[in-house]
Amino acid sequence: MSGQANSVLQQEMPFDTVMRQSPLGMAVIAMDGTYVAVNDAYARIYGYLPTEMQGHSFLMIFPEDQRESLLRLHQNFLMYGGTLSGEWEVLRKDGTHSHVISESACVRGQDGTDRRLVYVTDISARRKIEAELEASRIFAHAVIDGLSSQLCVLNEDGIIVSANHAWRRFYIDNGGDPEHLLKPVSYLEICMAANGSQRRGQPDTSGFPEQLKRVLRGDLQSFELEYPWHTPTERRWFIARAYRLPGVSPARIVVSHDNVTALKNAQEELHEALRFTRKLIHSMQDGFMVLDKRFRPVEVNPAMCRMTGYTESSLLYSEHPFPYLHHMQTEELNQLFHQIHEATEREIEFVIAHPEKGHFPASMTVSRIYDEDGQVMHYIATVKDITERRRVEQEIQRLAFYDALTGLPNRRLLHDRLEHCLRGSRRHALHGAVLMLDLDNFKPLNDHFGHDAGDSLLVEVANRLQACVRASDTVARLGGDEFVVIICELDSETGVSFELAAQIAEKMQQSLTIPYQLRLRNGETEKILQHHCSASVGVALFSAPEHHAADILKRADQAMYQAKERGRNRVCFADFPPRRSASVH
Ligand SMILES: Nc1nc2c(ncn2[C@@H]2O[C@H](COP(=O)(O)OP(=O)(O)OP(=O)(O)O)[C@@H](O)[C@H]2O)c(=O)[nH]1
């Protein structure tokens, strides 16, 4: 501290103690602006030691461009009095800026000169908080203004204290006077005016003011209300919400309006789609069921009731998940559930027991509905009566594998049966035989009495041949008047097998020679034709694995031609190791 300053402090003893102990920054400044005395608190505010300030001009703490005017202010104050106080932005020793608030007083020293005593408080921290508060206020406003919801805040009297951009726009768009918003305005009055100006015929939204009054009074914490607000060109819906902010004093009520037209339209579209789907399901020809995850029906359509013969309630609330399958054992039912669970657009076939119509085949196609966690929530099942389909399938099967005239297996099925027989022969090491039969002189019957007569004979021949063999044997028609008989499992011994095959061939021949009574139709009249017939038979014995189906048939055919050549109405055997040919006629 300079000698002059020390002496001043000596002279200013009444201030000395105050200055040193004061938490306030205090300084004494001479007319020319020189610090006469500076306390620690003062110097600290500016980042100096008191000794670094004393003897220097107080202008050191101000930016250069302000110094001249501040010195004038300082000197005017000392010369003419008045007040000198205010907030200042000052420079610290390290070049950073601080904010201070100061008060000045004029003190006269013992030497008779006036000096300015300045009290300074550092308000940088306060200014920082204020700046942060302001920033967060601006941020909150920006966020609220950016919301598409129309928001406004009311006091307990219902006066709008704040409104966001969306609300103001909505208010003006709906005919509100922008001037109103410049002064305190009652929200309820605006509502009443808006309700009054609504087109006639629109639904009443008067519930809203009543509810809002209850929130303003504090009788209700909050409420929510959906209301229509259509324009001449657009149908619109809004949701209004009012919410009393808890723990806020003075009381504040937030009111918001959201345009939910898009949501409402989507909901209506969804409802329409659901109504349509329900109608569709109702009018479906196929049975339709929604099953829960434990396979219990939760929805069935009328077709399902018709198909099963059960009422809707008996299907939905039955103890048994599928009462029309009551004949099913637990094991079979579990199997069905497993199939339903596993089914991916694959048909599950089962038999429905209709209480009146009896049993019929049905098929079920199942798809799964999952919840958000990917767990099966429901099964959607469509059920079809497949009686007709089965009939057609059987018919196709019959046409593909059976002879249309006689109902006997045709050439294709004959091959399958012979292969099957060969596998059996291989398994049991038994011989089998193929008998190839061709009717003798069949053509003249056709020529003289017509095709129907020939057909009748072929049908009767088929019946007689079938009567000569076991059910496990096969009688097939190759075409025309040619038949093939497969005898499976004769004997392990070749000789014995020859003998057995010969007996069967003979039995067949005898059977075929019994006179036929053929019914001949001529318009309305019918007459019986007595007819005699015989057959030439070729027999090929076989034993797997030595023989193949095609070879066996060929050998039987050759033997049959041999029988024809030898004068018909006889049986010829094809060669069989040891090479030999035998004939019973
Ligand atoms: N009615 C009828 N005739 C048929 C059918 N398929 C073929 N035919 C006739 O059956 C006859 C068979 O002739 P063949 O076996 O050659 O004559 P066949 O008089 O029996 O002479 P052989 O066998 O040598 O004794 C032909 O006239 C065919 O038109 C049929 O489904 N119905």
XYZ file of C-alpha atoms and ligand atoms in Angstrom:
617
model
C 0.000 0.000 0.000
C 1.395 3.412 -0.918
C 2.271 5.930 1.791
C -0.490 8.249 0.610
C -3.110 5.549 0.769
C -1.934 4.510 4.210
C -2.314 8.006 5.440
C -5.779 8.210 3.926
C -6.724 4.987 5.695
C -5.331 6.485 8.900
C -7.510 9.496 8.297
C -10.494 7.401 7.388
C -10.365 5.354 10.559
C -14.163 5.286 10.974
C -14.305 3.313 7.713
C -11.260 1.225 8.310
C -12.834 -1.339 10.548
C -16.013 -1.459 8.464
C -14.078 -1.941 5.286
C -11.869 -4.682 6.564
C -14.673 -6.707 8.102
C -17.230 -6.108 5.362
C -18.112 -9.039 3.174
C -19.093 -6.389 0.657
C -16.479 -5.096 -1.686
C -15.670 -1.563 -0.624
C -13.402 1.013 -2.077
C -12.704 4.724 -1.661
C -12.049 6.582 -4.897
C -10.581 10.051 -5.160
C -11.876 12.762 -7.511
C -9.319 11.834 -10.190
C -10.535 8.249 -10.095
C -7.615 6.829 -8.077
C -8.352 4.108 -5.563
C -7.524 5.564 -2.191
C -8.484 2.412 -0.348
C -9.634 -1.058 -1.446
C -10.717 -3.861 0.856
C -10.016 -7.570 0.294
C -13.577 -8.382 -0.755
C -13.492 -5.645 -3.381
C -10.143 -6.716 -4.823
C -11.261 -10.372 -4.829
C -14.285 -9.554 -7.003
C -11.915 -8.367 -9.706
C -9.255 -11.026 -9.176
C -6.651 -8.587 -7.766
C -4.871 -8.092 -4.465
C -5.842 -4.782 -2.792
C -2.265 -3.608 -3.271
C -2.562 -4.145 -7.013
C -5.530 -1.745 -7.165
C -4.701 0.974 -4.645
C -3.130 3.977 -6.287
C -4.542 2.960 -9.698
C -7.609 4.348 -11.449
C -10.916 2.600 -10.853
C -11.323 2.704 -14.656
C -9.008 -0.333 -14.800
C -12.029 -2.538 -14.186
C -14.020 -1.141 -17.090
C -13.678 -1.666 -20.829
C -11.727 1.069 -22.518
C -14.623 2.574 -24.457
C -16.604 3.210 -21.266
C -13.803 4.792 -19.244
C -14.201 8.412 -20.276
C -17.922 8.573 -19.593
C -17.561 6.688 -16.320
C -14.902 9.097 -15.072
C -17.279 11.937 -15.875
C -20.094 10.212 -13.994
C -17.766 9.684 -11.027
C -16.622 13.313 -10.933
C -20.132 14.741 -11.452
C -21.318 12.605 -8.548
C -18.624 14.008 -6.277
C -19.135 17.580 -7.449
C -22.885 17.809 -7.726
C -24.220 14.856 -5.685
C -27.098 12.678 -6.727
C -27.012 8.897 -6.942
C -24.605 6.626 -8.633
C -25.625 3.031 -8.513
C -26.433 0.233 -10.866
C -25.349 -3.040 -12.419
C -22.116 -3.117 -14.328
C -20.318 -5.524 -16.500
C -16.684 -5.304 -15.408
C -13.293 -6.684 -16.414
C -11.411 -9.012 -14.126
C -7.667 -9.192 -13.956
C -7.673 -12.439 -15.998
C -9.635 -10.747 -18.798
C -12.955 -12.452 -18.024
C -16.166 -10.504 -17.486
C -18.105 -10.260 -14.236
C -21.315 -8.611 -13.185
C -21.447 -6.382 -10.146
C -24.010 -4.187 -8.528
C -22.752 -1.027 -6.831
C -23.968 1.803 -4.580
C -22.008 4.981 -4.079
C -21.837 7.531 -1.284
C -19.873 10.748 -0.976
C -17.527 10.933 2.032
C -15.398 13.862 3.045
C -11.907 13.177 4.305
C -10.175 15.039 7.076
C -8.305 16.959 4.386
C -11.645 18.354 3.264
C -11.764 16.621 -0.146
C -14.743 14.581 -1.292
C -14.283 10.989 -2.236
C -16.623 8.336 -3.452
C -17.205 5.345 -1.261
C -18.401 2.477 -3.421
C -20.020 -0.756 -2.177
C -19.878 -3.582 -4.658
C -21.542 -6.985 -4.693
C -20.555 -9.626 -7.186
C -23.770 -10.733 -8.888
C -22.117 -12.955 -11.509
C -23.526 -16.118 -9.890
C -27.002 -14.608 -9.752
C -26.735 -13.394 -13.330
C -25.625 -16.855 -14.392
C -28.646 -18.448 -12.735
C -30.892 -15.797 -14.237
C -29.410 -16.449 -17.661
C -29.909 -20.177 -17.232
C -33.464 -19.645 -16.090
C -34.118 -17.427 -19.056
C -32.582 -19.997 -21.395
C -34.710 -22.786 -19.954
C -37.789 -20.536 -20.127
C -37.053 -19.838 -23.802
C -36.422 -23.530 -24.358
C -39.686 -24.524 -22.639
C -41.558 -21.965 -24.702
C -39.929 -23.194 -27.878
C -40.859 -26.784 -27.045
C -44.417 -25.887 -26.124
C -44.702 -23.697 -29.210
C -43.356 -26.526 -31.327
C -46.046 -28.960 -30.117
C -48.885 -29.666 -32.472
C -51.217 -29.890 -29.453
C -52.981 -26.644 -28.739
C -51.911 -25.753 -25.225
C -52.830 -22.909 -22.956
C -52.372 -22.260 -19.266
C -55.120 -20.713 -17.158
C -55.178 -19.241 -13.709
C -57.854 -20.191 -11.195
C -60.183 -17.542 -12.611
C -59.969 -19.171 -16.019
C -57.902 -16.325 -17.457
C -55.388 -17.374 -20.102
C -51.911 -16.637 -18.767
C -50.044 -18.333 -21.600
C -50.893 -20.014 -24.900
C -48.709 -21.791 -27.389
C -48.425 -21.096 -31.072
C -50.756 -23.971 -32.106
C -53.462 -22.756 -29.740
C -53.238 -19.166 -30.980
C -53.368 -20.326 -34.596
C -56.346 -22.609 -33.858
C -58.100 -19.773 -32.068
C -57.603 -17.382 -34.988
C -58.388 -20.034 -37.629
C -61.714 -20.608 -35.920
C -62.727 -16.985 -36.077
C -61.206 -15.774 -32.797
C -60.198 -12.129 -32.590
C -56.372 -11.826 -32.350
C -56.828 -8.537 -30.461
C -58.398 -10.458 -27.571
C -55.183 -12.310 -26.990
C -53.285 -9.118 -26.227
C -55.145 -8.596 -22.947
C -56.231 -10.965 -20.168
C -59.018 -13.029 -21.610
C -61.304 -15.619 -20.055
C -60.953 -19.022 -21.622
C -64.543 -19.909 -20.800
C -65.837 -16.778 -22.490
C -63.913 -17.741 -25.627
C -65.415 -21.238 -25.443
C -68.938 -19.913 -25.098
C -68.448 -17.575 -28.044
C -66.991 -20.423 -30.136
C -69.851 -22.787 -29.205
C -72.327 -20.141 -30.193
C -70.722 -19.688 -33.588
C -70.625 -23.413 -34.359
C -72.751 -24.553 -37.234
C -76.193 -25.757 -36.267
C -76.657 -29.498 -36.094
C -73.175 -30.211 -34.713
C -72.944 -32.340 -31.583
C -73.012 -30.454 -28.326
C -69.676 -29.811 -26.621
C -71.182 -27.987 -23.686
C -69.871 -30.676 -21.349
C -66.464 -29.116 -21.739
C -67.081 -25.745 -19.988
C -68.866 -27.489 -17.122
C -65.998 -29.889 -16.577
C -63.440 -27.099 -16.903
C -65.241 -25.074 -14.210
C -64.879 -28.030 -11.855
C -61.137 -28.197 -12.531
C -60.835 -24.420 -12.005
C -62.641 -24.752 -8.665
C -60.345 -27.631 -7.707
C -63.229 -30.157 -7.503
C -61.679 -32.197 -10.293
C -57.992 -32.816 -10.964
C -58.340 -33.473 -14.687
C -60.670 -34.638 -17.453
C -60.604 -35.632 -21.074
C -63.338 -35.199 -23.655
C -63.625 -36.051 -27.322
C -65.708 -33.709 -29.434
C -66.415 -33.075 -33.120
C -65.544 -29.729 -34.633
C -66.355 -29.939 -38.316
C -65.781 -27.308 -40.924
C -67.933 -26.985 -44.050
C -65.242 -28.917 -45.939
C -63.768 -31.237 -43.343
C -64.996 -33.564 -40.639
C -62.708 -33.121 -37.616
C -62.503 -34.540 -34.124
C -60.580 -33.234 -31.148
C -59.687 -34.444 -27.709
C -59.727 -31.751 -25.034
C -57.831 -32.310 -21.799
C -57.685 -30.094 -18.734
C -55.162 -30.756 -15.991
C -54.601 -28.889 -12.736
C -50.831 -28.754 -12.134
C -50.167 -30.242 -8.697
C -48.163 -28.300 -6.098
C -48.038 -25.102 -8.178
C -48.821 -21.783 -6.568
C -50.565 -19.743 -7.807
C -52.752 -22.488 -9.272
C -52.310 -23.200 -12.944
C -54.545 -25.311 -15.193
C -53.225 -26.632 -18.477
C -55.795 -27.035 -21.224
C -54.896 -28.871 -24.411
C -56.716 -29.733 -27.608
C -55.492 -32.384 -30.018
C -56.770 -32.918 -33.510
C -57.471 -36.663 -33.575
C -59.218 -36.696 -36.956
C -56.589 -38.960 -38.562
C -56.794 -41.385 -35.636
C -60.570 -41.277 -35.656
C -60.666 -41.913 -39.415
C -58.241 -44.817 -39.000
C -60.418 -46.221 -36.198
C -63.524 -45.927 -38.356
C -61.765 -47.595 -41.260
C -60.672 -50.383 -38.932
C -64.213 -50.807 -37.600
C -65.536 -50.844 -41.144
C -62.951 -53.472 -42.121
C -63.899 -55.536 -39.049
C -67.611 -55.231 -39.848
C -66.891 -56.320 -43.418
C -64.735 -59.252 -42.291
C -67.437 -60.337 -39.856
C -70.056 -60.209 -42.626
C -67.762 -62.156 -44.893
C -67.139 -64.831 -42.273
C -70.862 -64.949 -41.575
C -71.696 -65.532 -45.217
C -68.918 -68.066 -45.844
C -69.937 -71.472 -47.153
C -67.049 -73.059 -45.269
C -67.010 -73.457 -41.519
C -64.908 -70.866 -39.727
C -63.582 -70.946 -36.178
C -61.283 -68.876 -34.034
C -59.658 -71.080 -31.396
C -57.867 -69.823 -28.323
C -54.407 -71.098 -27.522
C -55.952 -74.046 -25.641
C -57.870 -74.984 -28.826
C -61.262 -73.871 -27.458
C -63.509 -72.191 -30.042
C -64.105 -68.524 -29.212
C -65.888 -67.704 -32.459
C -67.765 -69.857 -34.984
C -69.753 -68.914 -38.074
C -73.227 -70.195 -39.071
C -71.729 -72.545 -41.697
C -69.779 -74.282 -38.930
C -73.019 -74.789 -36.998
C -74.827 -76.091 -40.091
C -71.975 -78.435 -40.955
C -71.684 -79.974 -37.500
C -75.354 -79.839 -36.498
C -74.450 -77.998 -33.255
C -75.692 -74.593 -32.145
C -73.247 -71.718 -31.735
C -73.462 -71.825 -27.933
C -72.972 -75.592 -27.796
C -69.840 -75.207 -29.938
C -68.490 -72.276 -27.912
C -69.269 -73.440 -24.418
C -68.976 -77.201 -24.766
C -66.695 -78.980 -22.295
C -65.258 -80.855 -25.247
C -63.429 -78.444 -27.597
C -64.923 -80.189 -30.648
C -68.194 -81.889 -29.583
C -68.758 -83.208 -33.120
C -65.593 -85.291 -32.707
C -66.783 -86.887 -29.466
C -65.928 -90.314 -30.830
C -62.254 -89.348 -30.786
C -60.092 -90.871 -28.092
C -57.896 -88.572 -25.993
C -54.849 -89.804 -27.844
C -56.369 -88.987 -31.243
C -57.577 -85.617 -29.989
C -54.107 -84.728 -28.725
C -52.785 -85.747 -32.096
C -55.315 -83.372 -33.713
C -54.283 -80.524 -31.377
C -50.672 -81.185 -32.262
C -51.535 -81.006 -35.957
C -53.447 -77.745 -35.442
C -50.504 -76.256 -33.568
C -48.021 -77.383 -36.194
C -50.240 -76.699 -39.194
C -48.922 -74.240 -41.701
C -51.590 -73.959 -44.357
C -51.641 -77.763 -44.531
C -55.004 -79.526 -44.495
C -55.898 -81.663 -41.517
C -58.447 -84.343 -42.330
C -60.903 -85.709 -39.802
C -64.407 -87.119 -39.588
C -67.373 -85.081 -38.369
C -70.175 -86.926 -36.595
C -73.340 -84.950 -37.404
C -76.116 -85.820 -34.918
C -78.608 -86.374 -37.770
C -76.653 -86.775 -41.008
C -74.089 -89.184 -39.575
C -70.373 -89.266 -40.334
C -68.679 -87.471 -43.202
C -65.103 -86.479 -44.035
C -63.972 -82.892 -43.410
C -60.756 -80.954 -43.690
C -59.418 -78.109 -41.584
C -56.923 -75.452 -42.663
C -55.294 -73.640 -39.793
C -53.253 -70.480 -39.516
C -51.805 -68.957 -36.361
C -52.136 -65.480 -34.882
C -49.269 -64.342 -32.681
C -49.135 -61.824 -29.857
C -46.469 -59.109 -29.570
C -44.074 -61.567 -27.903
C -44.342 -63.987 -30.793
C -46.482 -66.458 -28.789
C -49.479 -68.116 -30.444
C -52.579 -66.257 -29.318
C -55.238 -67.716 -31.591
C -55.737 -70.253 -34.329
C -57.912 -69.430 -37.318
C -59.484 -72.562 -38.768
C -61.585 -73.006 -41.893
C -63.455 -76.283 -42.110
C -64.738 -77.879 -45.328
C -67.083 -80.785 -45.917
C -64.993 -82.899 -48.313
C -67.564 -85.625 -49.003
C -67.926 -84.568 -52.633
C -64.194 -84.135 -53.070
C -63.609 -87.623 -51.669
C -66.238 -89.031 -54.041
C -64.570 -87.372 -57.018
C -61.149 -88.553 -55.837
C -62.458 -92.087 -55.538
C -64.036 -91.815 -58.973
C -60.766 -90.578 -60.461
C -58.985 -93.416 -58.682
C -61.511 -95.879 -60.057
C -61.196 -94.541 -63.589
C -57.414 -94.559 -63.388
C -57.014 -98.051 -61.962
C -60.219 -99.950 -62.741
C -61.936 -101.130 -65.870
C -65.118 -99.105 -66.393
C -67.202 -102.038 -67.748
C -66.401 -104.821 -65.301
C -65.030 -102.861 -62.315
C -61.971 -105.126 -62.364
C -58.439 -103.698 -61.904
C -57.062 -102.463 -65.236
C -53.640 -103.006 -66.792
C -51.981 -100.301 -64.611
C -53.273 -101.710 -61.332
C -52.484 -105.224 -62.526
C -48.802 -104.255 -62.717
C -48.872 -102.831 -59.196
C -50.557 -105.928 -57.840
C -48.082 -108.205 -59.591
C -45.140 -106.231 -58.163
C -46.735 -106.455 -54.744
C -47.261 -110.179 -55.188
C -43.623 -110.622 -56.233
C -42.488 -108.870 -53.033
C -44.724 -111.232 -50.993
C -43.383 -114.207 -52.904
C -39.835 -113.080 -52.120
C -40.646 -112.631 -48.415
C -42.332 -116.004 -47.990
C -40.320 -117.955 -50.594
C -43.530 -119.124 -52.252
C -44.389 -119.532 -55.910
C -47.180 -117.596 -57.590
C -48.896 -117.829 -60.976
C -50.235 -115.509 -63.653
C -53.166 -116.835 -65.723
C -53.794 -115.073 -69.027
C -57.347 -115.778 -70.327
C -58.788 -114.869 -73.718
C -62.358 -115.761 -74.594
C -62.773 -117.973 -77.613
C -64.856 -116.699 -80.502
C -66.055 -113.621 -78.700
C -66.215 -111.489 -81.811
C -69.220 -113.311 -83.406
C -71.323 -112.535 -80.294
C -70.657 -108.858 -80.812
C -71.236 -109.131 -84.532
C -74.568 -110.973 -84.276
C -76.127 -109.574 -81.148
C -74.413 -106.230 -80.762
C -71.915 -104.735 -78.367
C -74.327 -104.818 -75.421
C -74.483 -108.589 -75.633
C -70.667 -108.711 -75.655
C -70.546 -106.356 -72.700
C -72.995 -108.461 -70.692
C -70.865 -111.519 -71.306
C -67.666 -109.706 -70.271
C -69.311 -108.599 -66.993
C -70.516 -112.115 -66.248
C -67.077 -113.595 -67.100
C -65.489 -111.111 -64.679
C -67.885 -112.195 -61.910
C -67.235 -115.892 -62.500
C -63.448 -115.455 -62.532
C -63.569 -113.506 -59.263
C -65.652 -116.259 -57.711
C -62.898 -118.784 -58.508
C -60.114 -117.057 -56.505
C -59.436 -115.719 -53.005
C -59.902 -112.052 -52.166
C -56.122 -111.700 -51.911
C -55.741 -112.775 -55.564
C -56.297 -110.378 -58.438
C -58.578 -110.672 -61.450
C -57.874 -107.906 -63.961
C -59.126 -107.032 -67.420
C -56.433 -106.113 -69.912
C -58.940 -104.968 -72.529
C -61.237 -106.603 -75.087
C -61.958 -110.203 -74.034
C -58.586 -110.624 -72.322
C -58.341 -111.211 -68.554
C -55.399 -111.797 -66.226
C -55.543 -113.562 -62.891
C -52.698 -113.310 -60.375
C -52.496 -116.069 -57.824
C -50.164 -115.174 -54.994
C -48.563 -117.584 -52.545
C -49.078 -121.062 -54.007
C -46.395 -123.277 -52.541
C -42.650 -123.387 -51.987
C -42.395 -126.510 -54.156
C -42.469 -125.911 -57.912
C -44.297 -129.159 -58.639
C -46.965 -128.562 -56.030
C -47.385 -124.996 -57.307
C -47.856 -126.277 -60.898
C -50.493 -128.613 -59.614
C -52.352 -125.914 -57.687
C -52.199 -123.445 -60.618
C -53.502 -126.122 -62.973
C -56.417 -126.833 -60.626
C -57.344 -123.152 -60.481
C -57.083 -122.785 -64.279
C -59.295 -125.807 -64.729
C -61.789 -124.503 -62.206
C -61.973 -121.229 -64.106
C -62.405 -122.921 -67.448
C -65.215 -125.034 -66.092
C -66.851 -122.022 -64.567
C -66.668 -120.101 -67.854
C -68.197 -122.937 -69.886
C -71.425 -122.937 -67.857
C -74.090 -121.454 -70.225
C -74.811 -117.730 -69.912
C -78.228 -116.085 -69.798
C -77.524 -112.715 -71.435
C -80.189 -109.993 -71.185
C -80.634 -108.252 -74.522
C -82.582 -105.018 -74.699
C -84.224 -103.740 -77.830
C -85.981 -100.504 -77.034
C -88.651 -101.321 -74.476
C -88.379 -105.047 -74.994
C -85.902 -107.346 -73.347
C -84.995 -110.898 -74.231
C -82.721 -113.489 -72.741
C -79.996 -114.978 -74.940
C -78.525 -118.311 -73.988
C -74.814 -118.302 -74.839
C -71.937 -120.749 -74.564
C -68.388 -119.618 -74.145
C -64.955 -121.007 -73.501
C -61.521 -119.513 -72.858
C -57.930 -120.256 -73.772
C -55.639 -119.964 -70.780
C -51.877 -119.424 -70.564
C -50.278 -120.001 -67.156
C -46.864 -118.680 -66.100
C -45.540 -119.825 -62.760
C -43.118 -117.502 -61.030
C -40.951 -117.263 -57.990
C -39.222 -114.059 -56.953
C -36.464 -112.997 -57.183
C -35.830 -114.926 -60.425
C -38.675 -113.286 -62.338
C -39.799 -109.810 -63.290
C -43.393 -108.713 -63.776
C -43.064 -107.878 -67.476
C -41.407 -111.254 -68.226
C -44.045 -113.161 -66.325
C -46.870 -111.461 -68.230
C -45.096 -112.073 -71.515
C -44.643 -115.761 -70.723
C -48.299 -116.112 -69.733
C -49.341 -114.364 -72.945
C -47.201 -116.697 -75.052
C -48.682 -119.701 -73.277
C -52.187 -118.362 -73.936
C -51.422 -118.019 -77.669
C -50.136 -121.537 -77.588
C -53.510 -122.620 -76.176
C -55.260 -120.748 -79.009
C -53.044 -122.339 -81.593
C -53.689 -125.752 -80.159
C -57.416 -125.373 -80.796
C -58.666 -123.065 -78.023
C -60.573 -123.992 -74.821
C -57.439 -125.302 -73.159
C -54.707 -124.397 -70.659
C -51.035 -124.158 -71.603
C -48.175 -123.659 -69.155
C -45.235 -121.447 -69.941
C -41.761 -122.843 -69.415
C -40.538 -122.884 -65.864
C -37.175 -124.257 -64.758
C -36.660 -127.123 -65.401
C -37.619 -126.080 -68.921
C -40.818 -127.761 -69.801
C -44.270 -127.040 -71.120
C -47.360 -128.718 -69.791
C -50.889 -128.832 -70.881
C -53.920 -130.288 -69.149
C -55.781 -130.798 -72.390
N -68.669 -105.929 -76.392
C -67.388 -105.573 -76.304
N -66.545 -105.989 -77.244
C -65.259 -105.643 -77.164
C -64.788 -104.827 -76.127
N -63.442 -104.650 -76.313
C -63.115 -105.333 -77.435
N -64.196 -105.941 -77.946
C -64.298 -106.768 -79.083
O -63.809 -108.051 -78.699
C -63.369 -108.717 -79.837
C -62.111 -109.441 -79.509
O -61.677 -110.073 -80.612
P -60.764 -111.297 -80.635
O -60.393 -111.819 -79.278
O -59.666 -110.950 -81.527
O -61.720 -112.317 -81.356
P -62.259 -113.675 -80.925
O -63.493 -113.843 -81.718
O -62.423 -113.800 -79.458
O -61.113 -114.602 -81.462
P -60.208 -115.578 -80.662
O -59.733 -114.865 -79.487
O -59.127 -115.862 -81.611
O -61.043 -116.728 -80.327
C -63.290 -107.658 -80.935
O -64.390 -107.843 -81.809
C -63.450 -106.349 -80.225
O -64.127 -105.363 -80.974
C -65.712 -104.390 -75.170
O -65.391 -103.674 -74.212
N -67.008 -104.796 -75.308
